Short mmCIF file of C-alpha atoms in Angstrom, two decimals:
data_model
loop_
_atom_site.label_atom_id
_atom_site.label_comp_id
_atom_site.label_asym_id
_atom_site.label_seq_id
_atom_site.Cartn_x
_atom_site.Cartn_y
_atom_site.Cartn_z
CA MET A 8 27.50 -51.33 -89.04
CA ILE A 9 25.83 -49.05 -86.76
CA MET A 10 22.21 -47.48 -87.74
CA VAL A 11 20.83 -44.61 -85.88
CA SER A 12 17.24 -44.18 -85.95
CA PRO A 13 15.69 -40.52 -86.71
CA VAL A 14 14.53 -40.13 -83.03
CA ALA A 15 18.17 -41.06 -81.54
CA THR A 16 19.82 -38.74 -83.93
CA LYS A 17 17.12 -35.90 -82.63
CA GLN A 18 18.27 -36.77 -79.25
CA LEU A 19 21.80 -36.68 -79.88
CA ASP A 20 21.65 -33.19 -81.37
CA ALA A 21 19.86 -31.91 -78.42
CA ILE A 22 22.64 -32.85 -75.92
CA ARG A 23 25.49 -30.79 -75.13
CA LYS A 24 28.73 -30.92 -77.16
CA ASP A 25 30.78 -32.19 -74.62
CA GLN A 26 28.38 -35.03 -73.55
CA LYS A 27 27.76 -35.73 -77.17
CA GLN A 28 31.65 -36.28 -78.12
CA LYS A 29 31.57 -39.06 -75.11
CA ILE A 30 28.47 -40.61 -76.61
CA ILE A 31 29.63 -40.76 -80.05
CA LYS A 32 33.07 -42.23 -78.82
CA ALA A 33 31.41 -44.76 -76.69
CA ILE A 34 29.04 -45.60 -79.85
CA LYS A 35 32.10 -46.19 -81.90
CA HIS A 36 33.20 -49.01 -79.51
CA LEU A 37 29.82 -50.91 -80.40
CA LYS A 38 31.52 -51.32 -84.06
CA ILE A 39 34.37 -53.59 -82.25
CA ASP A 40 31.90 -55.69 -80.00
CA PRO A 41 28.23 -54.71 -79.37
CA THR A 42 27.88 -57.14 -76.50
CA LYS A 43 30.96 -55.98 -74.32
CA LYS A 44 32.81 -59.04 -74.81
CA ARG A 45 35.83 -57.58 -75.94
CA VAL A 46 35.46 -53.68 -75.21
CA LYS A 47 35.49 -51.79 -71.99
CA VAL A 48 32.12 -50.00 -71.83
CA ASP A 49 29.09 -50.32 -69.63
CA ILE A 50 26.88 -52.55 -71.58
CA LYS A 51 24.03 -54.60 -70.24
CA LYS A 52 21.53 -56.70 -71.78
CA LEU A 53 17.93 -55.68 -70.93
CA ILE A 54 16.00 -58.55 -69.71
CA GLY A 55 12.28 -58.91 -68.89
CA ILE A 56 11.31 -56.98 -71.90
CA LYS A 57 8.44 -58.51 -74.05
CA GLY A 58 9.03 -59.13 -77.50
CA GLN A 59 12.59 -58.17 -77.19
CA THR A 60 15.40 -60.47 -77.09
CA ASP A 61 18.47 -58.65 -78.31
CA LEU A 62 18.07 -55.32 -76.59
CA TYR A 63 21.12 -53.58 -74.83
CA ARG A 64 21.88 -50.39 -73.13
CA LEU A 65 25.18 -48.55 -73.47
CA ARG A 66 25.56 -46.22 -70.25
CA VAL A 67 27.48 -42.92 -70.83
CA GLY A 68 27.27 -40.91 -67.75
CA ASN A 69 23.74 -39.91 -67.15
CA TYR A 70 22.78 -41.06 -70.79
CA ARG A 71 21.70 -44.59 -72.08
CA VAL A 72 21.83 -45.51 -75.75
CA ILE A 73 19.10 -48.21 -75.98
CA TYR A 74 20.04 -50.32 -79.15
CA GLU A 75 19.33 -54.02 -80.56
CA ILE A 76 21.52 -55.92 -82.42
CA SER A 77 20.44 -57.92 -85.80
CA LYS A 78 22.65 -60.24 -87.61
CA ASP A 79 25.82 -57.73 -88.03
CA THR A 80 23.99 -54.63 -87.82
CA VAL A 81 23.56 -52.58 -84.31
CA TRP A 82 20.23 -50.42 -84.38
CA ILE A 83 20.47 -47.44 -82.15
CA SER A 84 16.47 -46.44 -81.22
CA GLU A 85 17.33 -44.09 -78.27
CA ILE A 86 19.88 -41.54 -76.81
CA VAL A 87 18.17 -40.43 -73.51
CA LYS A 88 18.66 -39.35 -69.93
CA ARG A 89 18.65 -42.35 -67.26
CA SER A 90 15.42 -40.94 -65.97
CA LYS A 91 13.65 -41.46 -69.11
CA ALA A 92 15.69 -44.28 -70.75
CA TYR A 93 13.24 -47.29 -69.94
CA LYS A 94 9.72 -45.61 -69.81
CA PHE A 95 9.22 -46.34 -73.74
CA LEU A 96 9.96 -50.11 -73.18
CA PHE A 97 7.11 -50.65 -70.95
#
């Protein structure tokens, strides 16, 4: 299951339509495998973040989808441009 935070929903709504479609398509791949073992999308586990153990980022062009995995649920917290993607973490 994929859950999207209200913040991420607003961020997605503000993105151009063509980019938004690419992001949505990439997010759908997270249903198959959110850790990149079986899908061909650019996913990396974020390390070195205090208090966060299962935090990942999905790269879609210049945008980053920041999410965490909890049991069988993917919680998307942020969808932002690369330049702003990691500022909220520190």
